[in-house]
Amino acid sequence: MSELLVKARKANECARILATISTEEKNAALQLIAEQLLIEEEFLLTENKKDIIEARNNGTNEGIIDRLTLNAERLRDMAEGLKQVASLPDPVGEILTSITRPNGLNINKVRVPLGVIGMIYEARPNVTIDASSLCLKAGNAVILRGSSSAIHSNIALVQVVQRALDKTTIPVEAIQLIEDTSRQTATEMFTLNEYLDVLIPRGGASLIQSVVNNASVPVLETGVGNCHLYIDETAQTEMAISIAVNAKTQRPSVCNAVETILIHEKWASTHFEDLLVALIEKGVSFVGDEKTRALDSRIELASETDWKDEFLDLKVALKVVNSVDEAIEHIYTYGTKHSESIISEDALNVESFLNKVDAAAVYHNASTRFTDGFEFGFGAEIGISTQKLHARGPMGLEALTSTKYIVHGTGQVKG
Amino acid sequence: MSELLVKARKANECARILATISTEEKNAALQLIAEQLLIEEEFLLTENKKDIIEARNNGTNEGIIDRLTLNAERLRDMAEGLKQVASLPDPVGEILTSITRPNGLNINKVRVPLGVIGMIYEARPNVTIDASSLCLKAGNAVILRGSSSAIHSNIALVQVVQRALDKTTIPVEAIQLIEDTSRQTATEMFTLNEYLDVLIPRGGASLIQSVVNNASVPVLETGVGNCHLYIDETAQTEMAISIAVNAKTQRPSVCNAVETILIHEKWASTHFEDLLVALIEKGVSFVGDEKTRALDSRIELASETDWKDEFLDLKVALKVVNSVDEAIEHIYTYGTKHSESIISEDALNVESFLNKVDAAAVYHNASTRFTDGFEFGFGAEIGISTQKLHARGPMGLEALTSTKYIVHGTGQVKG
């Protein structure tokens, strides 16, 4: 039997136990894991160093090495994260609706864990702890399948987690890592419907596409964000510029950063240069349509790809439009239904934009950078869903639960 | 371009319009479709007859021919169903949560349509109208892919629907049928992620498995029900027998009928014959374990398959167990997580069963036959979900919606 199958079976047994375990027991376990991470700092950093040495030998770039690196501060952050998750309300057991039917049946819709969650993710070892803590708090068993580049760190982290769980009522197999990082183990997970209730891929677009296209297990898709900012004719100048700069430059490598700014021609006719200057100050480069190039020759002509893809960099596409409708059309054509914002003082245009643009989050007079579980007040985030089923937008603990109808009768039969 | 691709593109354009159309316009359209069905009765029955003649020529059994048949009464029922859907509350626009964050951002989670729904279904032409009305009410465009055996009926029904829509503000392409019923069109739908937001298969287990295994479009799985009734030591005799008879025989061909009855040994020692007699009166035959055969020699020995599969017939598997825990274990091993019931007067055993059994619906002292959108008060049903993501159990209009975060700011940027 493969490593995956052995662990998947154990995860299923654990899921049954986890489903009925108390909030106090789960929180105590999260606290113990946080403590264990700090107790075993030396072991964790030693193991992490093996990954870093291998990465350097493989010529990995420093950006990725930085994301791979653990240090005392990052371990403290992880421990802090675990304590925060412990402090969040337990979603399990919440009664969502309760009705009594004319025949006397009392029907309660109750939140329950999903069961067994498969996480497939890349590089960053902190995902190992983040995902584990959220899955555990929501009463799920988790099977982690990280990347080979972080394998020493991940093995060490899960050993530490399991040593903490060993001191609790929760079986250590509630959190398991697949140590075989061959492509085959990921592929095997795609179709393990008998044991996995959901797959959550976290990483680049190609990883996510591979899971979506090949998995028969239901997938929570966390996707790309080709986000737009539309500056309407009536937008306040300073607000528009400040939001554009924030949405593009505050952290350009993330999915809720803006990639294209659509500008109403009247606003552009007076404020275009101010916008450009503010972005240039932050090191942003530009591509744009012919109309923007007529306004400023420093703008290079945008290709179809520029409108379509995420730059994830200090680069932005600019386009002049003649109405909110043209902006909505552009977003319909090129958007990825992640986060879209309108800056405007015109109530009708705002309403039209918010209603007609189909995205996980639509904003009025605010930066798209707020699409985030912490900013939305969920206290934690397992990812941002760009699909429409189950969960859309930032996913907190609730996204890691299902429901169950509990029905109380007094002998009712169907007539 | 294939018929499917042409229609899928039109459906996407329609979905944009449908998302902002008023409740009144949708309800008026549903009323007009109901009227048009009755106006065009003659046309519909003539076209339906073509399917019936072909089915007879192909030697189709009378049960299936009955399900395929339209008549004046069934058309009236369909029209009635449309009017009922019109009378239901519109799920779209409902504000599910509304919070204001410390930074002043006002975040509203609002119910919105899913977009474009692909229905893949078998035989019964009434599904064409049921699915269309529910999808429309929830603001979705739908692409119907019925079976070849009902193709004349389905083409006629969708023509009638579109003639009704032609009198409204809703584009006729909101409801479209794929007329090419080759296997290829279904397969093509499986991977049409660009245009379809969800696939809903309705039909036999092999159809559903084929969609689940091969679709990259998210699937709402409506599955098989291998449902159990557990009669505890303390069960009231008459109640237990009445529920057993109802759950097994009231309509044995459906997914929420009971397939296995688990009986506590103490209850069995005094009431087993009464239970058998009541079931025999309804024409039920039996298989069972060795303990039940020791009680009554008319019981044949159950095979592994008998515990595992749906009979969908007047046949039941019987097993004597020594505790609620043994019943829970049996259900864990063989259940399909659909509907499970305990008959008991022991509060601890009831609580244990309801909490530990993982199923869409768990019952105490009631028949499993109540797992149904109408019985749950949803007013309508698109199917019964046996998966854990998005919707679990009977699916009404809400299951055909997604959500969207609408965020109002006053210039907020992320710090």
mmCIF file of C-alpha atoms in Angstrom, chain A residues 9 12-13 16 19-20 99 101 103 105 107 109 112-116 193 197-198 212-221 239 242-243 246 250 256 328-329 332 337 350 353-367 369-370 372 374-378 387-394 398-399 401-415, chain B residues 9 12-13 16 19-20 99 101 103 105 107 109 112-116 193 197-198 212-221 239 242-243 246 250 256 328-329 332 337 350 353-367 369-370 372 374-378 387-394 398-399 401-415:
data_model
loop_
_atom_site.group_PDB
_atom_site.id
_atom_site.type_symbol
_atom_site.label_atom_id
_atom_site.label_comp_id
_atom_site.label_asym_id
_atom_site.label_seq_id
_atom_site.Cartn_x
_atom_site.Cartn_y
_atom_site.Cartn_z
ATOM 1 C CA ARG A 9 -6.926 5.789 5.754
ATOM 2 C CA ASN A 12 -10.257 9.103 7.790
ATOM 3 C CA GLU A 13 -10.194 7.373 11.146
ATOM 4 C CA ARG A 16 -14.286 10.632 12.853
ATOM 5 C CA ALA A 19 -15.680 15.596 14.450
ATOM 6 C CA THR A 20 -16.774 15.060 18.031
ATOM 7 C CA ILE A 99 -37.287 25.144 11.618
ATOM 8 C CA ARG A 101 -42.413 21.826 9.892
ATOM 9 C CA ASN A 103 -45.853 17.791 10.649
ATOM 10 C CA LEU A 105 -40.392 17.572 12.385
ATOM 11 C CA ILE A 107 -34.971 20.351 11.211
ATOM 12 C CA LYS A 109 -28.878 22.750 9.819
ATOM 13 C CA VAL A 112 -19.795 20.154 10.802
ATOM 14 C CA PRO A 113 -16.188 19.580 9.677
ATOM 15 C CA LEU A 114 -15.561 18.740 6.019
ATOM 16 C CA GLY A 115 -13.660 15.574 6.994
ATOM 17 C CA VAL A 116 -10.280 15.057 5.354
ATOM 18 C CA ASN A 193 -12.418 10.504 -3.688
ATOM 19 C CA ASP A 197 -13.386 15.356 0.922
ATOM 20 C CA VAL A 198 -11.670 18.309 -0.707
ATOM 21 C CA VAL A 212 -8.571 21.783 -11.362
ATOM 22 C CA ASN A 213 -8.157 19.933 -14.660
ATOM 23 C CA ASN A 214 -7.232 16.543 -13.258
ATOM 24 C CA ALA A 215 -8.910 16.140 -9.879
ATOM 25 C CA SER A 216 -12.148 14.239 -9.396
ATOM 26 C CA VAL A 217 -12.005 15.150 -5.699
ATOM 27 C CA PRO A 218 -13.851 18.483 -5.255
ATOM 28 C CA VAL A 219 -11.430 21.419 -5.375
ATOM 29 C CA LEU A 220 -11.393 24.738 -3.561
ATOM 30 C CA GLU A 221 -9.784 26.818 -6.264
ATOM 31 C CA MET A 239 -8.274 59.621 -3.426
ATOM 32 C CA SER A 242 -3.680 57.325 -3.463
ATOM 33 C CA ILE A 243 -5.733 54.168 -4.084
ATOM 34 C CA ASN A 246 -1.644 51.546 -2.935
ATOM 35 C CA GLN A 250 1.969 48.279 -1.683
ATOM 36 C CA ASN A 256 -5.205 41.329 -4.977
ATOM 37 C CA ILE A 328 -17.322 47.075 -17.132
ATOM 38 C CA GLU A 329 -16.911 45.568 -20.631
ATOM 39 C CA TYR A 332 -15.775 41.303 -18.339
ATOM 40 C CA LYS A 337 -13.402 37.649 -11.114
ATOM 41 C CA VAL A 350 -21.127 53.146 -8.565
ATOM 42 C CA PHE A 353 -20.322 48.894 -11.420
ATOM 43 C CA LEU A 354 -20.944 47.071 -8.136
ATOM 44 C CA ASN A 355 -23.938 45.180 -9.535
ATOM 45 C CA LYS A 356 -22.698 44.360 -13.018
ATOM 46 C CA VAL A 357 -19.078 43.428 -12.342
ATOM 47 C CA ASP A 358 -18.946 39.739 -11.493
ATOM 48 C CA ALA A 359 -16.119 39.206 -8.989
ATOM 49 C CA ALA A 360 -15.477 37.739 -5.544
ATOM 50 C CA ALA A 361 -15.117 41.293 -4.193
ATOM 51 C CA VAL A 362 -16.164 44.618 -5.708
ATOM 52 C CA TYR A 363 -15.087 47.885 -4.103
ATOM 53 C CA HIS A 364 -16.211 51.490 -4.101
ATOM 54 C CA ASN A 365 -13.560 54.080 -3.148
ATOM 55 C CA ALA A 366 -11.185 51.543 -1.641
ATOM 56 C CA SER A 367 -8.081 49.596 -2.590
ATOM 57 C CA ARG A 369 -5.642 45.083 -1.488
ATOM 58 C CA PHE A 370 -8.279 44.521 1.207
ATOM 59 C CA ASP A 372 -7.875 39.145 2.525
ATOM 60 C CA PHE A 374 -7.608 39.195 8.053
ATOM 61 C CA GLU A 375 -8.858 42.450 6.521
ATOM 62 C CA PHE A 376 -12.362 40.947 6.242
ATOM 63 C CA GLY A 377 -12.291 40.122 9.943
ATOM 64 C CA PHE A 378 -12.083 36.329 9.654
ATOM 65 C CA GLN A 387 -14.608 29.901 -7.872
ATOM 66 C CA LYS A 388 -18.306 30.315 -7.242
ATOM 67 C CA LEU A 389 -19.177 27.093 -5.422
ATOM 68 C CA HIS A 390 -18.928 26.687 -1.637
ATOM 69 C CA ALA A 391 -16.751 29.699 -0.855
ATOM 70 C CA ARG A 392 -15.959 32.837 -2.820
ATOM 71 C CA GLY A 393 -13.340 35.396 -1.854
ATOM 72 C CA PRO A 394 -11.247 35.152 1.325
ATOM 73 C CA GLU A 398 -16.153 28.516 7.801
ATOM 74 C CA ALA A 399 -14.897 27.581 4.334
ATOM 75 C CA THR A 401 -16.742 23.235 7.154
ATOM 76 C CA SER A 402 -19.794 21.530 5.680
ATOM 77 C CA THR A 403 -23.295 21.195 7.103
ATOM 78 C CA LYS A 404 -25.523 18.364 8.251
ATOM 79 C CA TYR A 405 -29.271 18.292 8.821
ATOM 80 C CA ILE A 406 -30.183 16.931 12.248
ATOM 81 C CA VAL A 407 -33.880 16.068 12.322
ATOM 82 C CA HIS A 408 -35.885 15.294 15.473
ATOM 83 C CA GLY A 409 -39.203 13.500 15.131
ATOM 84 C CA THR A 410 -41.843 11.792 17.197
ATOM 85 C CA GLY A 411 -42.567 8.914 14.846
ATOM 86 C CA GLN A 412 -43.291 10.826 11.612
ATOM 87 C CA VAL A 413 -43.714 8.828 8.412
ATOM 88 C CA LYS A 414 -44.170 10.199 4.911
ATOM 89 C CA GLY A 415 -47.746 10.210 3.633
ATOM 90 C CA ARG B 9 -21.331 31.832 -25.324
ATOM 91 C CA ASN B 12 -22.773 33.732 -20.780
ATOM 92 C CA GLU B 13 -24.135 36.893 -22.350
ATOM 93 C CA ARG B 16 -24.897 38.967 -17.320
ATOM 94 C CA ALA B 19 -27.892 38.823 -12.824
ATOM 95 C CA THR B 20 -29.453 42.293 -12.733
ATOM 96 C CA ILE B 99 -19.953 44.305 8.906
ATOM 97 C CA ARG B 101 -14.388 47.152 10.005
ATOM 98 C CA ASN B 103 -10.961 51.193 9.291
ATOM 99 C CA LEU B 105 -14.816 49.659 5.330
ATOM 100 C CA ILE B 107 -18.312 44.752 3.845
ATOM 101 C CA LYS B 109 -21.807 39.479 1.634
ATOM 102 C CA VAL B 112 -25.769 36.454 -6.438
ATOM 103 C CA PRO B 113 -26.566 33.939 -9.196
ATOM 104 C CA LEU B 114 -23.998 31.254 -9.993
ATOM 105 C CA GLY B 115 -23.951 32.267 -13.665
ATOM 106 C CA VAL B 116 -24.295 29.477 -16.216
ATOM 107 C CA ASN B 193 -14.698 25.810 -17.508
ATOM 108 C CA ASP B 197 -19.875 27.735 -13.582
ATOM 109 C CA VAL B 198 -21.253 24.399 -12.457
ATOM 110 C CA VAL B 212 -17.562 13.425 -11.216
ATOM 111 C CA ASN B 213 -14.570 11.542 -12.632
ATOM 112 C CA ASN B 214 -14.166 13.494 -15.844
ATOM 113 C CA ALA B 215 -15.363 17.036 -15.258
ATOM 114 C CA SER B 216 -13.000 19.905 -14.528
ATOM 115 C CA VAL B 217 -16.045 22.184 -14.204
ATOM 116 C CA PRO B 218 -17.162 22.121 -10.532
ATOM 117 C CA VAL B 219 -19.897 19.516 -9.995
ATOM 118 C CA LEU B 220 -22.910 19.465 -7.693
ATOM 119 C CA GLU B 221 -23.046 15.752 -7.044
ATOM 120 C CA MET B 239 -43.201 3.506 15.989
ATOM 121 C CA SER B 242 -44.335 1.979 11.219
ATOM 122 C CA ILE B 243 -41.169 3.910 10.315
ATOM 123 C CA ASN B 246 -42.667 3.645 5.546
ATOM 124 C CA GLN B 250 -43.614 3.981 0.626
ATOM 125 C CA ASN B 256 -33.995 8.268 0.522
ATOM 126 C CA ILE B 328 -22.640 3.358 13.756
ATOM 127 C CA GLU B 329 -19.706 1.189 12.611
ATOM 128 C CA TYR B 332 -19.562 4.033 8.535
ATOM 129 C CA LYS B 337 -23.684 9.613 3.711
ATOM 130 C CA VAL B 350 -29.657 9.208 20.190
ATOM 131 C CA PHE B 353 -25.891 8.434 16.708
ATOM 132 C CA LEU B 354 -26.803 11.944 15.526
ATOM 133 C CA ASN B 355 -23.308 13.294 16.242
ATOM 134 C CA LYS B 356 -21.185 10.393 15.068
ATOM 135 C CA VAL B 357 -23.007 9.343 11.901
ATOM 136 C CA ASP B 358 -21.676 11.421 9.017
ATOM 137 C CA ALA B 359 -24.533 11.988 6.539
ATOM 138 C CA ALA B 360 -26.396 14.796 4.798
ATOM 139 C CA ALA B 361 -29.389 14.125 7.075
ATOM 140 C CA VAL B 362 -29.592 12.205 10.348
ATOM 141 C CA TYR B 363 -32.965 11.456 11.936
ATOM 142 C CA HIS B 364 -34.304 10.575 15.342
ATOM 143 C CA ASN B 365 -37.686 8.812 15.441
ATOM 144 C CA ALA B 366 -38.592 9.692 11.853
ATOM 145 C CA SER B 367 -38.524 8.130 8.404
ATOM 146 C CA ARG B 369 -38.102 9.515 3.335
ATOM 147 C CA PHE B 370 -38.261 13.159 4.494
ATOM 148 C CA ASP B 372 -36.490 16.127 0.166
ATOM 149 C CA PHE B 374 -40.360 20.035 -0.371
ATOM 150 C CA GLU B 375 -40.417 18.249 2.983
ATOM 151 C CA PHE B 376 -37.623 20.528 4.229
ATOM 152 C CA GLY B 377 -39.707 23.560 3.315
ATOM 153 C CA PHE B 378 -37.602 24.799 0.389
ATOM 154 C CA GLN B 387 -21.100 15.863 -1.418
ATOM 155 C CA LYS B 388 -19.840 18.124 1.317
ATOM 156 C CA LEU B 389 -18.888 21.258 -0.601
ATOM 157 C CA HIS B 390 -21.351 24.082 -1.333
ATOM 158 C CA ALA B 391 -24.601 22.261 -0.631
ATOM 159 C CA ARG B 392 -25.377 19.089 1.287
ATOM 160 C CA GLY B 393 -28.743 17.359 1.365
ATOM 161 C CA PRO B 394 -31.819 18.689 -0.455
ATOM 162 C CA GLU B 398 -30.094 28.834 -2.516
ATOM 163 C CA ALA B 399 -27.923 25.995 -3.790
ATOM 164 C CA THR B 401 -26.545 30.856 -5.975
ATOM 165 C CA SER B 402 -23.078 32.101 -5.076
ATOM 166 C CA THR B 403 -22.039 35.154 -3.069
ATOM 167 C CA LYS B 404 -20.148 38.358 -3.734
ATOM 168 C CA TYR B 405 -18.548 40.804 -1.315
ATOM 169 C CA ILE B 406 -19.648 44.390 -1.952
ATOM 170 C CA VAL B 407 -17.331 46.758 -0.125
ATOM 171 C CA HIS B 408 -17.991 50.475 0.429
ATOM 172 C CA GLY B 409 -15.102 52.726 1.357
ATOM 173 C CA THR B 410 -14.187 56.375 1.712
ATOM 174 C CA GLY B 411 -10.721 56.201 0.220
ATOM 175 C CA GLN B 412 -9.206 53.413 2.368
ATOM 176 C CA VAL B 413 -5.772 52.104 1.403
ATOM 177 C CA LYS B 414 -3.925 49.185 2.962
ATOM 178 C CA GLY B 415 -1.199 50.169 5.432
#
